[in-house]
Phi, psi and omega in degrees: 000142173274169185298321182295315179296317179303313181296321179297310181296314180299318179295320177298319181292311186289336177294344180262359182287147176290331179255128182281144182271065177234155177259142178284189181289333183263117185245040186299328180236022183247137174251177175288160178284149174272129183282150179305325180298324178295315180295319177300316177297319178301315181290335175288317181285326182231076184300136176242154180217172178307138183099339176277161179234132178244133177240136174237106179269117189090048190283353177058230182271010167091007185305310183294318180299315180297314181296318179297315180299317183285315186280329185256347182065021179265181174270116183248131183240137175238137177239125184226132180287319185280123183299319181298316177297319178301314180299318179296317179299316179296315178299320181295317179298316179300315181291322179294318178297318177301316180298315180293321177296320178297323180278013176071026174287145174269152180308327179284353180282351179212159179277195179246140174251135179231138180234138178234130178261125178150188181282128184295342178281354182254012187245018186304326180295316178295322180298313180296318178299319183294334179274354180078022180263155176257000000 
């Protein structure tokens, strides 16, 4: 997908979410969003493919994780401390998958996005499992 198409589809999906993807006035644990062009450049410099694992620690509302999962077909994981951001990321992934299924995408046409809410220092077991290590 090119960046323009990604933004159009993502905006169509998120406009239907019950929780709006906006940040409040207090940004104590919020960073700015990563733009699709940055993720595309990242995937050009560091190509990922099915079987690879991508981790985003501090994933916010999940934009980078979602784009990586869809564009690279790998397993993309996001870890977010803030519960509200985590919920939005999960809702967005569910809605995006519905949209892709409606558009006749096959499950192998995109990767999987996984989101974990909590402190990234507390997830070492999931990280090791995602890499296929014992």
